[in-house]
Tab-separated table of N, CA, C and O in Angstrom:
chain	number	residue	atom	x	y	z
V	1	MET	N	53.281	-49.754	-50.886
V	1	MET	CA	53.700	-50.323	-52.136
V	1	MET	C	55.213	-50.488	-52.134
V	1	MET	O	55.929	-49.615	-51.669
V	2	ALA	N	55.672	-51.614	-52.599
V	2	ALA	CA	57.109	-51.896	-52.629
V	2	ALA	C	57.763	-51.214	-53.822
V	2	ALA	O	57.182	-51.133	-54.901
V	3	ARG	N	58.950	-50.723	-53.609
V	3	ARG	CA	59.696	-50.128	-54.712
V	3	ARG	C	60.073	-51.212	-55.715
V	3	ARG	O	60.458	-52.317	-55.341
V	4	ARG	N	59.952	-50.910	-57.013
V	4	ARG	CA	60.440	-51.797	-58.056
V	4	ARG	C	61.685	-51.169	-58.667
V	4	ARG	O	61.860	-49.963	-58.668
V	5	TYR	N	62.542	-52.006	-59.231
V	5	TYR	CA	63.813	-51.555	-59.786
V	5	TYR	C	63.768	-51.606	-61.304
V	5	TYR	O	63.009	-52.365	-61.899
V	6	TYR	N	64.607	-50.794	-61.932
V	6	TYR	CA	64.585	-50.614	-63.376
V	6	TYR	C	65.999	-50.604	-63.938
V	6	TYR	O	66.948	-50.323	-63.227
V	7	SER	N	66.097	-50.868	-65.231
V	7	SER	CA	67.369	-50.790	-65.933
V	7	SER	C	67.117	-50.265	-67.338
V	7	SER	O	66.139	-50.650	-67.981
V	8	SER	N	68.009	-49.413	-67.795
V	8	SER	CA	67.921	-48.911	-69.171
V	8	SER	C	68.768	-49.743	-70.123
V	8	SER	O	68.822	-49.456	-71.315
V	9	THR	N	69.459	-50.767	-69.593
V	9	THR	CA	70.372	-51.539	-70.429
V	9	THR	C	70.012	-53.019	-70.535
V	9	THR	O	70.785	-53.803	-71.072
V	10	ALA	N	68.839	-53.417	-70.021
V	10	ALA	CA	68.440	-54.824	-70.074
V	10	ALA	C	68.201	-55.246	-71.518
V	10	ALA	O	67.495	-54.572	-72.268
V	11	VAL	N	68.798	-56.358	-71.903
V	11	VAL	CA	68.677	-56.889	-73.259
V	11	VAL	C	67.608	-57.988	-73.258
V	11	VAL	O	67.646	-58.897	-72.426
V	12	ALA	N	66.663	-57.898	-74.178
V	12	ALA	CA	65.631	-58.932	-74.283
V	12	ALA	C	66.293	-60.297	-74.408
V	12	ALA	O	67.348	-60.450	-75.024
V	13	THR	N	65.661	-61.300	-73.811
V	13	THR	CA	66.185	-62.658	-73.829
V	13	THR	C	65.032	-63.598	-74.133
V	13	THR	O	63.961	-63.152	-74.542
V	14	THR	N	65.234	-64.898	-73.943
V	14	THR	CA	64.174	-65.872	-74.201
V	14	THR	C	64.111	-66.886	-73.067
V	14	THR	O	65.086	-67.066	-72.320
V	15	LEU	N	62.976	-67.569	-72.973
V	15	LEU	CA	62.840	-68.643	-71.991
V	15	LEU	C	63.653	-69.847	-72.452
V	15	LEU	O	63.616	-70.209	-73.631
V	16	SER	N	64.384	-70.458	-71.531
V	16	SER	CA	65.166	-71.661	-71.839
V	16	SER	C	64.305	-72.904	-71.899
V	16	SER	O	64.663	-73.885	-72.537
V	17	ALA	N	63.183	-72.872	-71.184
V	17	ALA	CA	62.278	-74.017	-71.117
V	17	ALA	C	60.850	-73.497	-71.079
V	17	ALA	O	60.604	-72.345	-70.709
V	18	SER	N	59.924	-74.348	-71.449
V	18	SER	CA	58.514	-73.969	-71.383
V	18	SER	C	58.098	-73.730	-69.940
V	18	SER	O	58.710	-74.257	-69.010
V	19	ALA	N	57.047	-72.942	-69.772
V	19	ALA	CA	56.507	-72.665	-68.441
V	19	ALA	C	54.991	-72.793	-68.515
V	19	ALA	O	54.363	-72.177	-69.373
V	20	ASN	N	54.407	-73.611	-67.629
V	20	ASN	CA	52.949	-73.695	-67.618
V	20	ASN	C	52.386	-72.505	-66.849
V	20	ASN	O	53.134	-71.669	-66.344
V	21	ASN	N	51.079	-72.449	-66.716
V	21	ASN	CA	50.463	-71.271	-66.116
V	21	ASN	C	50.609	-71.162	-64.607
V	21	ASN	O	50.203	-70.159	-64.021
V	22	SER	N	51.209	-72.160	-63.958
V	22	SER	CA	51.402	-72.068	-62.506
V	22	SER	C	52.874	-72.081	-62.094
V	22	SER	O	53.182	-71.989	-60.912
V	23	THR	N	53.769	-72.171	-63.055
V	23	THR	CA	55.201	-72.168	-62.777
V	23	THR	C	55.614	-70.840	-62.147
V	23	THR	O	55.273	-69.783	-62.657
V	24	THR	N	56.347	-70.910	-61.038
V	24	THR	CA	56.838	-69.671	-60.408
V	24	THR	C	58.351	-69.561	-60.500
V	24	THR	O	58.940	-68.623	-59.987
V	25	SER	N	58.969	-70.514	-61.165
V	25	SER	CA	60.410	-70.499	-61.396
V	25	SER	C	60.627	-70.587	-62.901
V	25	SER	O	60.262	-71.583	-63.533
V	26	ILE	N	61.181	-69.519	-63.482
V	26	ILE	CA	61.358	-69.437	-64.930
V	26	ILE	C	62.843	-69.272	-65.235
V	26	ILE	O	63.527	-68.467	-64.596
V	27	THR	N	63.329	-70.042	-66.197
V	27	THR	CA	64.732	-69.945	-66.583
V	27	THR	C	64.846	-69.280	-67.946
V	27	THR	O	64.138	-69.639	-68.885
V	28	VAL	N	65.736	-68.296	-68.025
V	28	VAL	CA	65.970	-67.563	-69.265
V	28	VAL	C	67.392	-67.835	-69.750
V	28	VAL	O	68.225	-68.360	-69.012
V	29	THR	N	67.687	-67.464	-70.987
V	29	THR	CA	69.000	-67.767	-71.543
V	29	THR	C	70.090	-66.818	-71.069
V	29	THR	O	71.260	-67.196	-71.037
V	30	ALA	N	69.729	-65.591	-70.684
V	30	ALA	CA	70.715	-64.608	-70.214
V	30	ALA	C	69.993	-63.500	-69.470
V	30	ALA	O	68.780	-63.345	-69.597
V	31	LEU	N	70.755	-62.714	-68.702
V	31	LEU	CA	70.186	-61.574	-67.973
V	31	LEU	C	71.077	-60.344	-68.107
V	31	LEU	O	71.303	-59.616	-67.147
V	32	SER	N	71.553	-60.096	-69.295
V	32	SER	CA	72.452	-58.972	-69.525
V	32	SER	C	71.738	-57.644	-69.286
V	32	SER	O	70.746	-57.322	-69.942
V	33	GLY	N	72.249	-56.873	-68.312
V	33	GLY	CA	71.731	-55.555	-68.027
V	33	GLY	C	70.507	-55.506	-67.135
V	33	GLY	O	70.008	-54.425	-66.839
V	34	TYR	N	70.010	-56.642	-66.686
V	34	TYR	CA	68.813	-56.656	-65.840
V	34	TYR	C	69.135	-56.122	-64.449
V	34	TYR	O	70.280	-56.191	-64.003
V	35	PRO	N	68.127	-55.588	-63.747
V	35	PRO	CA	68.379	-55.079	-62.393
V	35	PRO	C	68.968	-56.161	-61.486
V	35	PRO	O	68.592	-57.335	-61.587
V	36	ALA	N	69.865	-55.753	-60.602
V	36	ALA	CA	70.468	-56.682	-59.642
V	36	ALA	C	69.664	-56.732	-58.353
V	36	ALA	O	69.914	-57.574	-57.492
V	37	GLN	N	68.703	-55.816	-58.208
V	37	GLN	CA	67.848	-55.782	-57.024
V	37	GLN	C	66.429	-56.149	-57.421
V	37	GLN	O	66.048	-56.064	-58.592
V	38	PHE	N	65.640	-56.532	-56.441
V	38	PHE	CA	64.278	-57.027	-56.671
V	38	PHE	C	63.297	-56.264	-55.808
V	38	PHE	O	63.671	-55.803	-54.739
V	39	PRO	N	62.071	-56.156	-56.266
V	39	PRO	CA	61.467	-56.742	-57.453
V	39	PRO	C	61.636	-55.854	-58.676
V	39	PRO	O	61.946	-54.676	-58.568
V	40	TYR	N	61.422	-56.463	-59.843
V	40	TYR	CA	61.327	-55.701	-61.084
V	40	TYR	C	60.295	-56.356	-61.995
V	40	TYR	O	59.898	-57.500	-61.783
V	41	THR	N	59.856	-55.604	-62.970
V	41	THR	CA	58.813	-56.062	-63.890
V	41	THR	C	59.435	-56.653	-65.144
V	41	THR	O	60.404	-56.123	-65.666
V	42	ALA	N	58.853	-57.754	-65.602
V	42	ALA	CA	59.248	-58.349	-66.880
V	42	ALA	C	57.990	-58.716	-67.646
V	42	ALA	O	56.919	-58.898	-67.051
V	43	ILE	N	58.143	-58.819	-68.938
V	43	ILE	CA	57.023	-59.155	-69.801
V	43	ILE	C	57.414	-60.368	-70.645
V	43	ILE	O	58.479	-60.387	-71.264
V	44	ILE	N	56.558	-61.373	-70.617
V	44	ILE	CA	56.783	-62.590	-71.405
V	44	ILE	C	55.847	-62.543	-72.613
V	44	ILE	O	54.676	-62.194	-72.485
V	45	ASP	N	56.357	-62.902	-73.772
V	45	ASP	CA	55.590	-62.884	-75.026
V	45	ASP	C	54.965	-61.511	-75.277
V	45	ASP	O	53.769	-61.399	-75.556
V	46	PRO	N	55.780	-60.440	-75.206
V	46	PRO	CA	55.217	-59.104	-75.411
V	46	PRO	C	54.587	-58.943	-76.794
V	46	PRO	O	55.022	-59.567	-77.763
V	47	ASP	N	53.553	-58.135	-76.831
V	47	ASP	CA	52.860	-57.796	-78.079
V	47	ASP	C	52.235	-59.002	-78.778
V	47	ASP	O	52.134	-59.038	-80.006
V	48	THR	N	51.851	-60.007	-77.993
V	48	THR	CA	51.134	-61.162	-78.539
V	48	THR	C	49.885	-61.398	-77.689
V	48	THR	O	49.722	-60.798	-76.625
V	49	ALA	N	49.040	-62.301	-78.130
V	49	ALA	CA	47.849	-62.656	-77.355
V	49	ALA	C	48.220	-63.332	-76.036
V	49	ALA	O	47.418	-63.368	-75.106
V	50	SER	N	49.435	-63.852	-75.931
V	50	SER	CA	49.899	-64.532	-74.714
V	50	SER	C	50.711	-63.628	-73.796
V	50	SER	O	51.340	-64.107	-72.853
V	51	GLU	N	50.724	-62.312	-74.056
V	51	GLU	CA	51.520	-61.397	-73.229
V	51	GLU	C	51.128	-61.521	-71.763
V	51	GLU	O	49.954	-61.556	-71.419
V	52	GLU	N	52.169	-61.593	-70.919
V	52	GLU	CA	51.964	-61.691	-69.471
V	52	GLU	C	53.001	-60.831	-68.768
V	52	GLU	O	54.181	-60.910	-69.067
V	53	VAL	N	52.528	-60.044	-67.817
V	53	VAL	CA	53.420	-59.262	-66.969
V	53	VAL	C	53.712	-60.103	-65.736
V	53	VAL	O	52.793	-60.671	-65.131
V	54	VAL	N	54.987	-60.207	-65.385
V	54	VAL	CA	55.388	-60.919	-64.173
V	54	VAL	C	56.236	-59.988	-63.311
V	54	VAL	O	56.852	-59.052	-63.818
V	55	THR	N	56.246	-60.271	-62.031
V	55	THR	CA	57.100	-59.541	-61.106
V	55	THR	C	58.223	-60.486	-60.695
V	55	THR	O	57.958	-61.556	-60.140
V	56	VAL	N	59.453	-60.114	-61.009
V	56	VAL	CA	60.611	-60.933	-60.660
V	56	VAL	C	60.998	-60.582	-59.230
V	56	VAL	O	61.274	-59.425	-58.916
V	57	THR	N	61.011	-61.589	-58.353
V	57	THR	CA	61.268	-61.353	-56.929
V	57	THR	C	62.609	-61.887	-56.445
V	57	THR	O	63.039	-61.555	-55.343
V	58	ALA	N	63.267	-62.726	-57.243
V	58	ALA	CA	64.572	-63.278	-56.872
V	58	ALA	C	65.187	-63.937	-58.096
V	58	ALA	O	64.496	-64.220	-59.077
V	59	ALA	N	66.514	-64.178	-58.011
V	59	ALA	CA	67.206	-64.870	-59.097
V	59	ALA	C	68.353	-65.695	-58.538
V	59	ALA	O	68.982	-65.318	-57.551
V	60	SER	N	68.590	-66.814	-59.185
V	60	SER	CA	69.760	-67.636	-58.921
V	60	SER	C	70.318	-67.970	-60.301
V	60	SER	O	69.748	-68.805	-61.016
V	61	GLY	N	71.368	-67.268	-60.684
V	61	GLY	CA	71.865	-67.391	-62.054
V	61	GLY	C	70.811	-66.876	-63.004
V	61	GLY	O	70.315	-65.761	-62.856
V	62	THR	N	70.407	-67.704	-63.952
V	62	THR	CA	69.380	-67.295	-64.911
V	62	THR	C	68.004	-67.883	-64.585
V	62	THR	O	67.090	-67.823	-65.398
V	63	THR	N	67.872	-68.441	-63.391
V	63	THR	CA	66.574	-68.944	-62.932
V	63	THR	C	65.932	-67.883	-62.051
V	63	THR	O	66.515	-67.462	-61.050
V	64	LEU	N	64.748	-67.454	-62.456
V	64	LEU	CA	64.057	-66.359	-61.786
V	64	LEU	C	62.835	-66.852	-61.035
V	64	LEU	O	62.099	-67.713	-61.525
V	65	THR	N	62.613	-66.312	-59.859
V	65	THR	CA	61.376	-66.540	-59.124
V	65	THR	C	60.446	-65.401	-59.483
V	65	THR	O	60.832	-64.228	-59.392
V	66	VAL	N	59.237	-65.735	-59.919
V	66	VAL	CA	58.318	-64.714	-60.401
V	66	VAL	C	56.932	-64.858	-59.785
V	66	VAL	O	56.504	-65.953	-59.423
V	67	THR	N	56.256	-63.729	-59.684
V	67	THR	CA	54.837	-63.700	-59.367
V	67	THR	C	54.124	-63.570	-60.701
V	67	THR	O	54.390	-62.630	-61.463
V	68	ARG	N	53.268	-64.522	-60.990
V	68	ARG	CA	52.633	-64.597	-62.301
V	68	ARG	C	51.413	-63.694	-62.394
V	68	ARG	O	50.785	-63.352	-61.407
V	69	GLY	N	51.056	-63.319	-63.616
V	69	GLY	CA	49.831	-62.586	-63.881
V	69	GLY	C	49.747	-61.242	-63.181
V	69	GLY	O	48.704	-60.876	-62.659
V	70	SER	N	50.837	-60.501	-63.184
V	70	SER	CA	50.863	-59.201	-62.509
V	70	SER	C	50.107	-58.147	-63.314
V	70	SER	O	49.939	-58.263	-64.523
V	71	ASP	N	49.687	-57.115	-62.617
V	71	ASP	CA	49.067	-55.920	-63.207
V	71	ASP	C	47.903	-56.242	-64.137
V	71	ASP	O	47.775	-55.697	-65.224
V	72	GLY	N	47.043	-57.159	-63.696
V	72	GLY	CA	45.827	-57.450	-64.438
V	72	GLY	C	45.966	-58.427	-65.586
V	72	GLY	O	44.986	-58.715	-66.269
V	73	THR	N	47.182	-58.935	-65.828
V	73	THR	CA	47.341	-59.939	-66.886
V	73	THR	C	47.057	-61.313	-66.304
V	73	THR	O	46.984	-61.493	-65.089
V	74	SER	N	46.902	-62.290	-67.150
V	74	SER	CA	46.639	-63.659	-66.708
V	74	SER	C	47.883	-64.514	-66.855
V	74	SER	O	48.648	-64.353	-67.810
V	75	ALA	N	48.054	-65.434	-65.914
V	75	ALA	CA	49.135	-66.411	-66.018
V	75	ALA	C	48.744	-67.408	-67.100
V	75	ALA	O	47.674	-68.015	-67.038
V	76	VAL	N	49.588	-67.522	-68.114
V	76	VAL	CA	49.345	-68.440	-69.222
V	76	VAL	C	50.606	-69.248	-69.486
V	76	VAL	O	51.686	-68.896	-69.012
V	77	SER	N	50.476	-70.312	-70.240
V	77	SER	CA	51.633	-71.121	-70.602
V	77	SER	C	52.461	-70.409	-71.670
V	77	SER	O	51.914	-69.706	-72.529
V	78	HIS	N	53.787	-70.594	-71.594
V	78	HIS	CA	54.712	-70.011	-72.569
V	78	HIS	C	55.678	-71.094	-73.028
V	78	HIS	O	56.134	-71.909	-72.218
V	79	ASN	N	55.999	-71.100	-74.303
V	79	ASN	CA	56.916	-72.083	-74.865
V	79	ASN	C	58.367	-71.665	-74.679
V	79	ASN	O	58.668	-70.470	-74.558
V	80	ALA	N	59.262	-72.645	-74.682
V	80	ALA	CA	60.692	-72.345	-74.719
V	80	ALA	C	60.930	-71.461	-75.932
V	80	ALA	O	60.318	-71.655	-76.979
V	81	GLY	N	61.769	-70.457	-75.770
V	81	GLY	CA	62.036	-69.520	-76.854
V	81	GLY	C	61.163	-68.284	-76.818
V	81	GLY	O	61.377	-67.352	-77.594
V	82	ALA	N	60.181	-68.246	-75.910
V	82	ALA	CA	59.332	-67.056	-75.790
V	82	ALA	C	60.184	-65.864	-75.390
V	82	ALA	O	61.105	-65.989	-74.586
V	83	VAL	N	59.872	-64.705	-75.936
V	83	VAL	CA	60.609	-63.482	-75.600
V	83	VAL	C	60.318	-63.089	-74.151
V	83	VAL	O	59.180	-63.156	-73.686
V	84	PHE	N	61.376	-62.695	-73.468
V	84	PHE	CA	61.299	-62.247	-72.076
V	84	PHE	C	62.051	-60.934	-72.012
V	84	PHE	O	63.220	-60.867	-72.398
V	85	ARG	N	61.371	-59.872	-71.583
V	85	ARG	CA	62.066	-58.590	-71.526
V	85	ARG	C	61.676	-57.803	-70.287
V	85	ARG	O	60.575	-57.919	-69.762
V	86	HIS	N	62.616	-57.017	-69.816
V	86	HIS	CA	62.376	-56.090	-68.710
V	86	HIS	C	61.495	-54.982	-69.242
V	86	HIS	O	61.636	-54.571	-70.396
V	87	GLY	N	60.571	-54.496	-68.431
V	87	GLY	CA	59.698	-53.439	-68.910
V	87	GLY	C	58.931	-52.772	-67.796
V	87	GLY	O	59.198	-52.989	-66.613
V	88	VAL	N	58.003	-51.965	-68.196
V	88	VAL	CA	57.100	-51.300	-67.260
V	88	VAL	C	55.676	-51.643	-67.681
V	88	VAL	O	55.427	-52.042	-68.815
V	89	SER	N	54.757	-51.484	-66.741
V	89	SER	CA	53.348	-51.714	-67.050
V	89	SER	C	52.539	-50.585	-66.424
V	89	SER	O	53.095	-49.693	-65.760
V	90	ALA	N	51.262	-50.622	-66.609
V	90	ALA	CA	50.391	-49.535	-66.160
V	90	ALA	C	50.586	-49.196	-64.688
V	90	ALA	O	50.540	-48.026	-64.306
V	91	ARG	N	50.833	-50.185	-63.848
V	91	ARG	CA	50.961	-49.905	-62.413
V	91	ARG	C	52.110	-48.941	-62.118
V	91	ARG	O	52.024	-48.158	-61.176
V	92	ASP	N	53.177	-48.992	-62.904
V	92	ASP	CA	54.305	-48.088	-62.678
V	92	ASP	C	53.881	-46.633	-62.834
V	92	ASP	O	54.288	-45.774	-62.063
V	93	PHE	N	53.048	-46.369	-63.812
V	93	PHE	CA	52.583	-45.006	-64.048
V	93	PHE	C	51.460	-44.637	-63.084
V	93	PHE	O	51.403	-43.505	-62.599
V	94	ASP	N	50.560	-45.580	-62.800
V	94	ASP	CA	49.458	-45.311	-61.874
V	94	ASP	C	49.962	-44.986	-60.473
V	94	ASP	O	49.471	-44.060	-59.825
V	95	GLU	N	50.934	-45.763	-59.977
V	95	GLU	CA	51.461	-45.522	-58.628
V	95	GLU	C	52.164	-44.181	-58.536
V	95	GLU	O	52.016	-43.457	-57.549
V	96	THR	N	52.927	-43.828	-59.550
V	96	THR	CA	53.617	-42.529	-59.560
V	96	THR	C	52.600	-41.402	-59.571
V	96	THR	O	52.716	-40.428	-58.830
V	97	ASN	N	51.581	-41.538	-60.389
V	97	ASN	CA	50.534	-40.527	-60.480
V	97	ASN	C	49.789	-40.390	-59.153
V	97	ASN	O	49.516	-39.274	-58.686
V	98	ALA	N	49.469	-41.510	-58.508
V	98	ALA	CA	48.769	-41.467	-57.225
V	98	ALA	C	49.623	-40.793	-56.162
V	98	ALA	O	49.126	-40.015	-55.342
V	99	PHE	N	50.916	-41.078	-56.149
V	99	PHE	CA	51.822	-40.462	-55.171
V	99	PHE	C	51.928	-38.960	-55.403
V	99	PHE	O	51.830	-38.168	-54.473
V	100	ALA	N	52.098	-38.560	-56.653
V	100	ALA	CA	52.268	-37.135	-56.973
V	100	ALA	C	50.997	-36.327	-56.735
V	100	ALA	O	51.062	-35.162	-56.368
V	101	ASN	N	49.863	-36.968	-56.913
V	101	ASN	CA	48.584	-36.257	-56.805
V	101	ASN	C	47.780	-36.654	-55.574
V	101	ASN	O	46.618	-36.273	-55.459
V	102	GLY	N	48.388	-37.479	-54.690
V	102	GLY	CA	47.685	-37.997	-53.517
V	102	GLY	C	47.548	-37.003	-52.477
V	102	GLY	O	46.795	-36.682	-51.707
């Protein structure tokens, strides 16, 4: 399993443009406090029916390369202005638990 990176200072941001369910390049308005190393977990449209966990694998400015539908979520379309935030998902806790109790 690949190490993922985390930040305690990442500020929630929004998508600059809409993204369909197969887009692997997502542009956000800012990345204040986000991890400088990859991969890391982000959540688009958190706490909504459209919530999706993505794995950010690279960045060029505010354009992110992502793996869609991570950790059992589905890749869905998101509108410009959708909330994008750094976060954790079940896999972060499951992997730690498996390592500690393996």
